[in-house]
Amino acid sequence: MGLTTVVLTISWLMMVVDHPERARSGPSLEDVLDKFIFVFFALALAGLQLRIKLFTCFVVLLIVLMPWLMGEGAAAFQAGLAGGRQGFGISPIRTAMYFCLVFIFALTFLKETITGSDRCWRRAFLLFVLLVYALVCILFAQTRAAFIALPLAFVLCLPLFHFTGQLSAKWFLVPLGVLALTSAVLIGALSGTDVFDRNVNRFMMELGTVDSVMEGDLDTIEDSSWGLRVKFTVIGIEQFLERPLTGWGYKGSQQALADAADDGYLPKPYTQLHNSYLEALVDYGVGGLFIFLALFMWAFYRLALAGRSAQIKPEYLTGLFLYLMFLVVFSVFDGILFQERHGPLIFNIVMGLAVTHIYRDMLSPQKTLDL
């Protein structure tokens, strides 16, 4: 947090010197420091298993009930079956992000329930139902970023599983078997609906954007979902190259998007670049990006140490690895770390669970991870 304060203060001072008309009255520390609320979660949990379990169950329960607490309940599911994109009361992108957390933890806990010494088939059945439910909600959200980030998270976590001794044939076979069974259940249950067709069509409609990017023909890109993201990337890179060291300060990316809309490059002013790392670069330069990358890398490293020393249960180790990696990938497609409420909230919840285990491990003798 000390480094964050320094980076944001320097960025503000340089804006005062170079562009006083755009500088705020003081450094907006809350723009990044709100990503460190997890420290309080971690201290409250104190590494105690009972508190960790209760906290995890509470978070999962709130997400599971979200379609009824914030959405239209059964009516939303009926609309989802008809192919309508559902957010259950919030943005579908945020909905997919929440239910991916439920999906990952249901899968990892189910794996340990099936393969562990203390098997409980009733609990396994409940976890399987939860897994199917989460996957259905993800499909209804129709968020392509989630469909890309989920499998990539599994692939990118393989080295981490290897270093912590979690990588084995059994580790592969059980989740793959569960996913195959889940897919079969979903195909049977959702056959005859428009859910799968709509998700496939959303991908197919954007292939023209991919072709234009590969050919370098950025002038013909349409203002579709992926086309706008390409334009956001172009704007972000241009703004970063103008002030690579200290950035444009608080909400600098929003100002750039507003200017692009005034120039006619964008159809309207947007609130984010849809890329958390690009947001950090534009707003606070390389120092801003370093803060987030260093935070993720530190969490992975310390979790790996905790896994080596058996200070964290396998289901939590695997689940936290996967979801943190999911956030790393998902942040490439959406500015979740710089958006109000939902992005920082889920980040702080997962980091709080990770850091409370790390805190417990740090109380044991110091270790190093042989990479």
mmCIF file of C-alpha atoms in Angstrom:
data_model
loop_
_atom_site.group_PDB
_atom_site.id
_atom_site.type_symbol
_atom_site.label_atom_id
_atom_site.label_comp_id
_atom_site.label_asym_id
_atom_site.label_seq_id
_atom_site.Cartn_x
_atom_site.Cartn_y
_atom_site.Cartn_z
ATOM 1 C CA MET A 1 0.000 0.000 0.000
ATOM 2 C CA GLY A 2 2.945 2.305 0.616
ATOM 3 C CA LEU A 3 4.174 1.841 -2.958
ATOM 4 C CA THR A 4 0.650 2.506 -4.226
ATOM 5 C CA THR A 5 0.511 5.797 -2.355
ATOM 6 C CA VAL A 6 3.856 6.852 -3.816
ATOM 7 C CA VAL A 7 2.898 5.931 -7.402
ATOM 8 C CA LEU A 8 -0.448 7.715 -7.280
ATOM 9 C CA THR A 9 1.023 10.794 -5.621
ATOM 10 C CA ILE A 10 3.783 11.100 -8.228
ATOM 11 C CA SER A 11 1.205 10.681 -11.009
ATOM 12 C CA TRP A 12 -0.890 13.483 -9.511
ATOM 13 C CA LEU A 13 2.103 15.797 -9.050
ATOM 14 C CA MET A 14 3.160 15.339 -12.668
ATOM 15 C CA MET A 15 -0.376 16.146 -13.829
ATOM 16 C CA VAL A 16 -0.289 19.316 -11.703
ATOM 17 C CA VAL A 17 2.951 20.314 -13.435
ATOM 18 C CA ASP A 18 2.061 19.321 -17.005
ATOM 19 C CA HIS A 19 -1.736 19.653 -17.141
ATOM 20 C CA PRO A 20 -2.971 21.666 -14.153
ATOM 21 C CA GLU A 21 -6.354 22.155 -15.825
ATOM 22 C CA ARG A 22 -6.983 18.390 -15.611
ATOM 23 C CA ALA A 23 -5.368 17.707 -12.250
ATOM 24 C CA ARG A 24 -7.561 17.130 -9.212
ATOM 25 C CA SER A 25 -7.118 18.920 -5.908
ATOM 26 C CA GLY A 26 -5.186 15.947 -4.530
ATOM 27 C CA PRO A 27 -4.058 12.392 -5.383
ATOM 28 C CA SER A 28 -7.048 10.048 -5.684
ATOM 29 C CA LEU A 29 -5.639 7.263 -3.544
ATOM 30 C CA GLU A 30 -9.029 5.559 -3.212
ATOM 31 C CA ASP A 31 -8.904 4.624 -6.909
ATOM 32 C CA VAL A 32 -6.335 1.908 -6.155
ATOM 33 C CA LEU A 33 -6.339 1.552 -2.380
ATOM 34 C CA ASP A 34 -9.860 0.106 -2.519
ATOM 35 C CA LYS A 35 -8.207 -2.977 -4.012
ATOM 36 C CA PHE A 36 -6.469 -3.541 -0.649
ATOM 37 C CA ILE A 37 -9.612 -3.947 1.440
ATOM 38 C CA PHE A 38 -8.837 -7.674 1.395
ATOM 39 C CA VAL A 39 -6.339 -7.023 4.193
ATOM 40 C CA PHE A 40 -9.259 -6.455 6.566
ATOM 41 C CA PHE A 41 -11.035 -9.604 5.336
ATOM 42 C CA ALA A 42 -7.871 -11.609 5.882
ATOM 43 C CA LEU A 43 -7.325 -10.242 9.397
ATOM 44 C CA ALA A 44 -10.951 -10.884 10.350
ATOM 45 C CA LEU A 45 -10.731 -14.493 9.146
ATOM 46 C CA ALA A 46 -7.358 -14.852 10.917
ATOM 47 C CA GLY A 47 -6.578 -18.103 9.103
ATOM 48 C CA LEU A 48 -9.188 -19.980 11.193
ATOM 49 C CA GLN A 49 -10.827 -22.833 9.268
ATOM 50 C CA LEU A 50 -14.293 -22.372 10.750
ATOM 51 C CA ARG A 51 -14.373 -18.678 9.854
ATOM 52 C CA ILE A 52 -13.028 -19.405 6.378
ATOM 53 C CA LYS A 53 -15.704 -22.047 5.742
ATOM 54 C CA LEU A 54 -18.526 -19.847 7.022
ATOM 55 C CA PHE A 55 -17.304 -16.882 4.979
ATOM 56 C CA THR A 56 -16.998 -19.009 1.815
ATOM 57 C CA CYS A 57 -20.459 -20.526 2.281
ATOM 58 C CA PHE A 58 -21.954 -17.070 2.886
ATOM 59 C CA VAL A 59 -20.418 -15.641 -0.299
ATOM 60 C CA VAL A 60 -21.481 -18.640 -2.409
ATOM 61 C CA LEU A 61 -25.014 -18.531 -0.959
ATOM 62 C CA LEU A 62 -25.413 -14.841 -1.823
ATOM 63 C CA ILE A 63 -24.286 -15.486 -5.408
ATOM 64 C CA VAL A 64 -26.577 -18.509 -5.752
ATOM 65 C CA LEU A 65 -29.564 -16.477 -4.531
ATOM 66 C CA MET A 66 -28.692 -13.457 -6.681
ATOM 67 C CA PRO A 67 -31.231 -14.289 -9.457
ATOM 68 C CA TRP A 68 -34.002 -14.084 -6.842
ATOM 69 C CA LEU A 69 -32.581 -11.339 -4.618
ATOM 70 C CA MET A 70 -31.643 -8.950 -7.443
ATOM 71 C CA GLY A 71 -33.190 -10.401 -10.592
ATOM 72 C CA GLU A 72 -36.590 -11.659 -11.692
ATOM 73 C CA GLY A 73 -36.171 -15.216 -10.427
ATOM 74 C CA ALA A 74 -37.896 -17.913 -12.445
ATOM 75 C CA ALA A 75 -38.895 -15.427 -15.153
ATOM 76 C CA ALA A 76 -35.205 -14.654 -15.785
ATOM 77 C CA PHE A 77 -34.436 -18.355 -16.189
ATOM 78 C CA GLN A 78 -37.318 -18.771 -18.621
ATOM 79 C CA ALA A 79 -35.990 -15.834 -20.647
ATOM 80 C CA GLY A 80 -32.526 -17.390 -20.515
ATOM 81 C CA LEU A 81 -33.848 -20.660 -21.886
ATOM 82 C CA ALA A 82 -35.358 -18.688 -24.747
ATOM 83 C CA GLY A 83 -31.927 -17.318 -25.591
ATOM 84 C CA GLY A 84 -32.144 -13.957 -23.842
ATOM 85 C CA ARG A 85 -28.976 -12.666 -22.213
ATOM 86 C CA GLN A 86 -29.416 -12.518 -18.436
ATOM 87 C CA GLY A 87 -27.639 -10.471 -15.800
ATOM 88 C CA PHE A 88 -29.990 -11.275 -12.906
ATOM 89 C CA GLY A 89 -30.216 -7.662 -11.839
ATOM 90 C CA ILE A 90 -26.709 -6.534 -12.780
ATOM 91 C CA SER A 91 -24.458 -6.490 -15.846
ATOM 92 C CA PRO A 92 -24.232 -9.955 -17.488
ATOM 93 C CA ILE A 93 -20.442 -9.570 -17.480
ATOM 94 C CA ARG A 94 -20.430 -9.181 -13.690
ATOM 95 C CA THR A 95 -22.914 -12.035 -13.342
ATOM 96 C CA ALA A 96 -20.620 -14.374 -15.261
ATOM 97 C CA MET A 97 -17.702 -13.268 -13.096
ATOM 98 C CA TYR A 98 -19.609 -14.105 -9.899
ATOM 99 C CA PHE A 99 -20.900 -17.474 -11.076
ATOM 100 C CA CYS A 100 -17.460 -18.484 -12.356
ATOM 101 C CA LEU A 101 -16.374 -18.228 -8.713
ATOM 102 C CA VAL A 102 -19.170 -20.619 -7.699
ATOM 103 C CA PHE A 103 -18.328 -22.923 -10.609
ATOM 104 C CA ILE A 104 -14.622 -23.130 -9.781
ATOM 105 C CA PHE A 105 -15.085 -23.685 -6.063
ATOM 106 C CA ALA A 106 -17.898 -26.216 -6.612
ATOM 107 C CA LEU A 107 -15.616 -28.141 -8.982
ATOM 108 C CA THR A 108 -12.596 -28.110 -6.662
ATOM 109 C CA PHE A 109 -14.609 -29.049 -3.573
ATOM 110 C CA LEU A 110 -16.390 -31.779 -5.538
ATOM 111 C CA LYS A 111 -13.057 -33.175 -6.666
ATOM 112 C CA GLU A 112 -11.809 -33.368 -3.066
ATOM 113 C CA THR A 113 -15.112 -34.867 -1.903
ATOM 114 C CA ILE A 114 -14.870 -37.651 -4.472
ATOM 115 C CA THR A 115 -11.157 -38.404 -4.138
ATOM 116 C CA GLY A 116 -10.580 -37.603 -0.459
ATOM 117 C CA SER A 117 -10.554 -40.118 2.382
ATOM 118 C CA ASP A 118 -13.721 -38.677 3.941
ATOM 119 C CA ARG A 119 -16.166 -39.301 1.100
ATOM 120 C CA CYS A 120 -19.724 -38.075 1.423
ATOM 121 C CA TRP A 121 -21.879 -38.816 -1.587
ATOM 122 C CA ARG A 122 -24.732 -36.626 -0.425
ATOM 123 C CA ARG A 123 -22.354 -33.671 -0.274
ATOM 124 C CA ALA A 124 -20.951 -34.689 -3.643
ATOM 125 C CA PHE A 125 -24.440 -34.684 -5.135
ATOM 126 C CA LEU A 126 -25.190 -31.210 -3.732
ATOM 127 C CA LEU A 127 -21.902 -29.897 -5.103
ATOM 128 C CA PHE A 128 -22.664 -31.401 -8.505
ATOM 129 C CA VAL A 129 -26.065 -29.674 -8.544
ATOM 130 C CA LEU A 130 -24.346 -26.427 -7.576
ATOM 131 C CA LEU A 131 -21.828 -26.944 -10.385
ATOM 132 C CA VAL A 132 -24.580 -27.442 -12.966
ATOM 133 C CA TYR A 133 -26.513 -24.454 -11.635
ATOM 134 C CA ALA A 134 -23.463 -22.181 -11.863
ATOM 135 C CA LEU A 135 -22.674 -23.330 -15.394
ATOM 136 C CA VAL A 136 -26.262 -22.694 -16.500
ATOM 137 C CA CYS A 137 -26.092 -19.159 -15.102
ATOM 138 C CA ILE A 138 -22.789 -18.581 -16.906
ATOM 139 C CA LEU A 139 -24.365 -19.747 -20.167
ATOM 140 C CA PHE A 140 -27.343 -17.468 -19.624
ATOM 141 C CA ALA A 141 -24.996 -14.506 -19.069
ATOM 142 C CA GLN A 142 -23.524 -15.128 -22.567
ATOM 143 C CA THR A 143 -20.213 -13.490 -21.639
ATOM 144 C CA ARG A 144 -17.521 -14.562 -24.069
ATOM 145 C CA ALA A 145 -14.753 -13.253 -21.837
ATOM 146 C CA ALA A 146 -15.769 -15.832 -19.231
ATOM 147 C CA PHE A 147 -15.809 -18.632 -21.819
ATOM 148 C CA ILE A 148 -12.232 -17.702 -22.763
ATOM 149 C CA ALA A 149 -10.913 -17.026 -19.256
ATOM 150 C CA LEU A 150 -12.194 -20.246 -17.654
ATOM 151 C CA PRO A 151 -10.268 -22.784 -19.789
ATOM 152 C CA LEU A 152 -7.206 -20.517 -19.923
ATOM 153 C CA ALA A 153 -7.171 -20.358 -16.120
ATOM 154 C CA PHE A 154 -6.913 -24.154 -15.942
ATOM 155 C CA VAL A 155 -4.094 -24.241 -18.499
ATOM 156 C CA LEU A 156 -2.098 -21.376 -16.989
ATOM 157 C CA CYS A 157 -2.371 -22.860 -13.487
ATOM 158 C CA LEU A 158 -0.712 -26.133 -14.486
ATOM 159 C CA PRO A 159 2.807 -24.934 -13.523
ATOM 160 C CA LEU A 160 1.476 -23.800 -10.143
ATOM 161 C CA PHE A 161 -0.124 -27.181 -9.510
ATOM 162 C CA HIS A 162 3.143 -28.835 -10.462
ATOM 163 C CA PHE A 163 5.210 -26.793 -8.002
ATOM 164 C CA THR A 164 2.812 -27.458 -5.133
ATOM 165 C CA GLY A 165 2.554 -31.195 -5.793
ATOM 166 C CA GLN A 166 -1.133 -30.968 -6.781
ATOM 167 C CA LEU A 167 -0.512 -32.134 -10.352
ATOM 168 C CA SER A 168 -1.251 -35.812 -10.917
ATOM 169 C CA ALA A 169 -3.213 -38.101 -13.203
ATOM 170 C CA LYS A 170 -6.006 -38.207 -10.642
ATOM 171 C CA TRP A 171 -6.169 -34.423 -10.579
ATOM 172 C CA PHE A 172 -6.824 -34.442 -14.326
ATOM 173 C CA LEU A 173 -9.189 -37.389 -14.552
ATOM 174 C CA VAL A 174 -11.651 -36.421 -11.842
ATOM 175 C CA PRO A 175 -12.360 -32.821 -12.972
ATOM 176 C CA LEU A 176 -12.490 -33.913 -16.608
ATOM 177 C CA GLY A 177 -14.942 -36.660 -15.726
ATOM 178 C CA VAL A 178 -17.071 -34.240 -13.724
ATOM 179 C CA LEU A 179 -17.054 -31.695 -16.554
ATOM 180 C CA ALA A 180 -17.981 -34.369 -19.096
ATOM 181 C CA LEU A 181 -20.905 -35.512 -16.941
ATOM 182 C CA THR A 182 -21.980 -31.912 -16.338
ATOM 183 C CA SER A 183 -21.876 -31.173 -20.070
ATOM 184 C CA ALA A 184 -23.967 -34.262 -20.801
ATOM 185 C CA VAL A 185 -26.567 -33.221 -18.239
ATOM 186 C CA LEU A 186 -26.704 -29.677 -19.628
ATOM 187 C CA ILE A 187 -26.980 -30.822 -23.246
ATOM 188 C CA GLY A 188 -29.830 -33.109 -22.313
ATOM 189 C CA ALA A 189 -31.600 -30.544 -20.148
ATOM 190 C CA LEU A 190 -31.170 -27.583 -22.515
ATOM 191 C CA SER A 191 -31.713 -29.404 -25.795
ATOM 192 C CA GLY A 192 -34.364 -27.685 -27.834
ATOM 193 C CA THR A 193 -33.624 -24.260 -26.336
ATOM 194 C CA ASP A 194 -31.816 -21.304 -27.907
ATOM 195 C CA VAL A 195 -29.136 -21.009 -25.228
ATOM 196 C CA PHE A 196 -26.329 -22.786 -27.044
ATOM 197 C CA ASP A 197 -27.245 -21.324 -30.431
ATOM 198 C CA ARG A 198 -27.191 -17.778 -29.073
ATOM 199 C CA ASN A 199 -23.783 -18.264 -27.445
ATOM 200 C CA VAL A 200 -22.321 -19.762 -30.624
ATOM 201 C CA ASN A 201 -23.860 -17.034 -32.775
ATOM 202 C CA ARG A 202 -22.353 -14.318 -30.570
ATOM 203 C CA PHE A 203 -18.912 -15.781 -31.301
ATOM 204 C CA MET A 204 -19.538 -16.206 -35.021
ATOM 205 C CA MET A 205 -20.756 -12.628 -35.445
ATOM 206 C CA GLU A 206 -17.409 -11.274 -34.281
ATOM 207 C CA LEU A 207 -15.194 -13.301 -36.624
ATOM 208 C CA GLY A 208 -15.125 -10.409 -39.065
ATOM 209 C CA THR A 209 -13.478 -8.256 -36.405
ATOM 210 C CA VAL A 210 -10.762 -10.870 -35.935
ATOM 211 C CA ASP A 211 -10.133 -11.002 -39.688
ATOM 212 C CA SER A 212 -9.828 -7.203 -39.889
ATOM 213 C CA VAL A 213 -7.332 -7.121 -37.016
ATOM 214 C CA MET A 214 -5.241 -9.921 -38.517
ATOM 215 C CA GLU A 215 -5.135 -8.074 -41.838
ATOM 216 C CA GLY A 216 -4.274 -4.782 -40.122
ATOM 217 C CA ASP A 217 -7.383 -3.132 -41.542
ATOM 218 C CA LEU A 218 -8.501 -1.245 -38.434
ATOM 219 C CA ASP A 219 -10.431 1.415 -40.363
ATOM 220 C CA THR A 220 -13.211 -0.986 -41.364
ATOM 221 C CA ILE A 221 -13.851 -2.362 -37.877
ATOM 222 C CA GLU A 222 -17.498 -2.049 -36.890
ATOM 223 C CA ASP A 223 -18.733 -0.834 -33.516
ATOM 224 C CA SER A 224 -19.529 -4.343 -32.323
ATOM 225 C CA SER A 225 -18.487 -5.775 -28.961
ATOM 226 C CA TRP A 226 -15.065 -6.937 -30.138
ATOM 227 C CA GLY A 227 -14.714 -4.072 -32.612
ATOM 228 C CA LEU A 228 -15.134 -1.519 -29.838
ATOM 229 C CA ARG A 229 -12.574 -3.354 -27.722
ATOM 230 C CA VAL A 230 -10.075 -3.034 -30.572
ATOM 231 C CA LYS A 231 -10.761 0.692 -30.723
ATOM 232 C CA PHE A 232 -10.422 0.970 -26.940
ATOM 233 C CA THR A 233 -7.045 -0.762 -27.189
ATOM 234 C CA VAL A 234 -5.865 1.653 -29.887
ATOM 235 C CA ILE A 235 -6.942 4.633 -27.784
ATOM 236 C CA GLY A 236 -5.328 3.208 -24.662
ATOM 237 C CA ILE A 237 -1.996 2.489 -26.324
ATOM 238 C CA GLU A 238 -1.872 5.966 -27.857
ATOM 239 C CA GLN A 239 -2.595 7.595 -24.498
ATOM 240 C CA PHE A 240 -0.040 5.421 -22.700
ATOM 241 C CA LEU A 241 2.716 6.232 -25.191
ATOM 242 C CA GLU A 242 2.166 9.954 -24.585
ATOM 243 C CA ARG A 243 2.763 9.610 -20.818
ATOM 244 C CA PRO A 244 4.242 6.142 -20.185
ATOM 245 C CA LEU A 245 5.851 6.815 -16.804
ATOM 246 C CA THR A 246 3.171 8.587 -14.778
ATOM 247 C CA GLY A 247 -0.002 8.367 -16.859
ATOM 248 C CA TRP A 248 -2.899 10.799 -17.038
ATOM 249 C CA GLY A 249 -4.066 10.513 -13.455
ATOM 250 C CA TYR A 250 -7.460 9.670 -11.991
ATOM 251 C CA LYS A 251 -10.032 8.733 -14.666
ATOM 252 C CA GLY A 252 -7.545 9.569 -17.401
ATOM 253 C CA SER A 253 -8.873 6.734 -19.548
ATOM 254 C CA GLN A 254 -12.449 8.032 -19.256
ATOM 255 C CA GLN A 255 -11.335 11.447 -20.478
ATOM 256 C CA ALA A 256 -9.578 9.811 -23.441
ATOM 257 C CA LEU A 257 -12.742 7.890 -24.312
ATOM 258 C CA ALA A 258 -14.825 11.068 -24.046
ATOM 259 C CA ASP A 259 -12.421 12.872 -26.376
ATOM 260 C CA ALA A 260 -12.591 9.970 -28.861
ATOM 261 C CA ALA A 261 -16.392 10.165 -28.821
ATOM 262 C CA ASP A 262 -16.269 13.928 -29.465
ATOM 263 C CA ASP A 263 -13.987 13.254 -32.449
ATOM 264 C CA GLY A 264 -16.437 10.686 -33.850
ATOM 265 C CA TYR A 265 -14.104 7.709 -33.423
ATOM 266 C CA LEU A 266 -16.490 6.163 -30.882
ATOM 267 C CA PRO A 267 -20.299 6.223 -31.097
ATOM 268 C CA LYS A 268 -20.579 7.515 -27.518
ATOM 269 C CA PRO A 269 -18.368 8.194 -24.477
ATOM 270 C CA TYR A 270 -17.644 4.979 -22.611
ATOM 271 C CA THR A 271 -16.585 4.650 -18.984
ATOM 272 C CA GLN A 272 -13.757 2.099 -19.364
ATOM 273 C CA LEU A 273 -11.225 0.694 -21.801
ATOM 274 C CA HIS A 274 -12.434 -2.845 -21.051
ATOM 275 C CA ASN A 275 -8.926 -3.874 -20.020
ATOM 276 C CA SER A 276 -7.794 -3.450 -16.415
ATOM 277 C CA TYR A 277 -4.097 -3.445 -17.318
ATOM 278 C CA LEU A 278 -4.569 -0.807 -20.005
ATOM 279 C CA GLU A 279 -6.599 1.257 -17.537
ATOM 280 C CA ALA A 280 -3.687 1.106 -15.077
ATOM 281 C CA LEU A 281 -1.182 2.097 -17.764
ATOM 282 C CA VAL A 282 -3.235 5.047 -19.020
ATOM 283 C CA ASP A 283 -4.145 6.343 -15.553
ATOM 284 C CA TYR A 284 -0.877 5.766 -13.674
ATOM 285 C CA GLY A 285 1.749 4.605 -16.166
ATOM 286 C CA VAL A 286 4.063 1.633 -15.739
ATOM 287 C CA GLY A 287 3.992 2.086 -11.961
ATOM 288 C CA GLY A 288 0.243 1.492 -11.896
ATOM 289 C CA LEU A 289 0.558 -1.679 -13.940
ATOM 290 C CA PHE A 290 3.407 -2.902 -11.749
ATOM 291 C CA ILE A 291 1.230 -2.621 -8.632
ATOM 292 C CA PHE A 292 -1.386 -5.028 -9.963
ATOM 293 C CA LEU A 293 1.018 -7.487 -11.564
ATOM 294 C CA ALA A 294 3.172 -7.576 -8.436
ATOM 295 C CA LEU A 295 0.101 -8.151 -6.272
ATOM 296 C CA PHE A 296 -1.054 -11.111 -8.357
ATOM 297 C CA MET A 297 2.456 -12.599 -8.552
ATOM 298 C CA TRP A 298 2.966 -12.243 -4.799
ATOM 299 C CA ALA A 299 -0.361 -13.979 -4.111
ATOM 300 C CA PHE A 300 0.470 -16.894 -6.423
ATOM 301 C CA TYR A 301 3.948 -17.276 -4.930
ATOM 302 C CA ARG A 302 2.814 -17.184 -1.315
ATOM 303 C CA LEU A 303 -0.095 -19.559 -2.014
ATOM 304 C CA ALA A 304 2.368 -21.954 -3.628
ATOM 305 C CA LEU A 305 4.471 -21.826 -0.462
ATOM 306 C CA ALA A 306 1.400 -22.472 1.663
ATOM 307 C CA GLY A 307 0.538 -25.433 -0.552
ATOM 308 C CA ARG A 308 4.029 -26.867 -0.197
ATOM 309 C CA SER A 309 3.841 -26.646 3.593
ATOM 310 C CA ALA A 310 0.277 -28.010 3.748
ATOM 311 C CA GLN A 311 -0.962 -24.842 5.471
ATOM 312 C CA ILE A 312 -3.948 -24.681 3.113
ATOM 313 C CA LYS A 313 -6.426 -27.384 2.195
ATOM 314 C CA PRO A 314 -6.168 -28.700 -1.384
ATOM 315 C CA GLU A 315 -9.663 -27.538 -2.361
ATOM 316 C CA TYR A 316 -8.913 -23.984 -1.279
ATOM 317 C CA LEU A 317 -5.463 -23.996 -2.853
ATOM 318 C CA THR A 318 -6.811 -25.214 -6.186
ATOM 319 C CA GLY A 319 -9.864 -22.963 -6.109
ATOM 320 C CA LEU A 320 -7.886 -19.830 -5.234
ATOM 321 C CA PHE A 321 -5.240 -20.568 -7.851
ATOM 322 C CA LEU A 322 -7.899 -21.042 -10.529
ATOM 323 C CA TYR A 323 -10.038 -18.058 -9.678
ATOM 324 C CA LEU A 324 -7.145 -15.644 -9.257
ATOM 325 C CA MET A 325 -5.845 -16.790 -12.640
ATOM 326 C CA PHE A 326 -9.363 -16.399 -14.015
ATOM 327 C CA LEU A 327 -9.325 -12.771 -12.825
ATOM 328 C CA VAL A 328 -5.886 -12.261 -14.387
ATOM 329 C CA VAL A 329 -7.213 -13.373 -17.790
ATOM 330 C CA PHE A 330 -10.673 -11.845 -17.411
ATOM 331 C CA SER A 331 -9.103 -8.454 -16.679
ATOM 332 C CA VAL A 332 -7.720 -8.428 -20.232
ATOM 333 C CA PHE A 333 -11.287 -8.227 -21.569
ATOM 334 C CA ASP A 334 -12.916 -5.977 -18.977
ATOM 335 C CA GLY A 335 -11.830 -3.209 -16.635
ATOM 336 C CA ILE A 336 -13.204 -4.992 -13.566
ATOM 337 C CA LEU A 337 -10.447 -3.746 -11.264
ATOM 338 C CA PHE A 338 -11.339 -0.112 -11.965
ATOM 339 C CA GLN A 339 -15.124 -0.395 -11.975
ATOM 340 C CA GLU A 340 -17.261 0.424 -8.973
ATOM 341 C CA ARG A 341 -18.512 -2.268 -6.598
ATOM 342 C CA HIS A 342 -18.587 -5.628 -8.360
ATOM 343 C CA GLY A 343 -15.058 -5.966 -9.736
ATOM 344 C CA PRO A 344 -13.172 -4.730 -6.655
ATOM 345 C CA LEU A 345 -15.629 -6.620 -4.410
ATOM 346 C CA ILE A 346 -14.994 -10.059 -5.890
ATOM 347 C CA PHE A 347 -11.260 -9.303 -6.093
ATOM 348 C CA ASN A 348 -11.133 -8.384 -2.405
ATOM 349 C CA ILE A 349 -13.172 -11.431 -1.372
ATOM 350 C CA VAL A 350 -10.882 -13.885 -3.163
ATOM 351 C CA MET A 351 -7.706 -12.074 -2.155
ATOM 352 C CA GLY A 352 -8.967 -12.016 1.422
ATOM 353 C CA LEU A 353 -9.344 -15.797 1.372
ATOM 354 C CA ALA A 354 -5.898 -16.144 -0.190
ATOM 355 C CA VAL A 355 -4.139 -13.752 2.182
ATOM 356 C CA THR A 356 -5.658 -15.265 5.327
ATOM 357 C CA HIS A 357 -4.113 -18.614 4.314
ATOM 358 C CA ILE A 358 -0.869 -16.840 3.431
ATOM 359 C CA TYR A 359 -0.917 -15.124 6.832
ATOM 360 C CA ARG A 360 -1.270 -18.506 8.522
ATOM 361 C CA ASP A 361 1.609 -19.909 6.503
ATOM 362 C CA MET A 362 3.840 -16.911 7.249
ATOM 363 C CA LEU A 363 3.574 -17.683 10.952
ATOM 364 C CA SER A 364 5.426 -20.947 10.284
ATOM 365 C CA PRO A 365 9.222 -21.061 9.615
ATOM 366 C CA GLN A 366 10.306 -19.252 6.470
ATOM 367 C CA LYS A 367 10.483 -21.278 3.273
ATOM 368 C CA THR A 368 11.391 -20.658 -0.344
ATOM 369 C CA LEU A 369 9.870 -22.196 -3.431
ATOM 370 C CA ASP A 370 12.326 -23.858 -5.791
ATOM 371 C CA LEU A 371 11.309 -22.759 -9.256
#
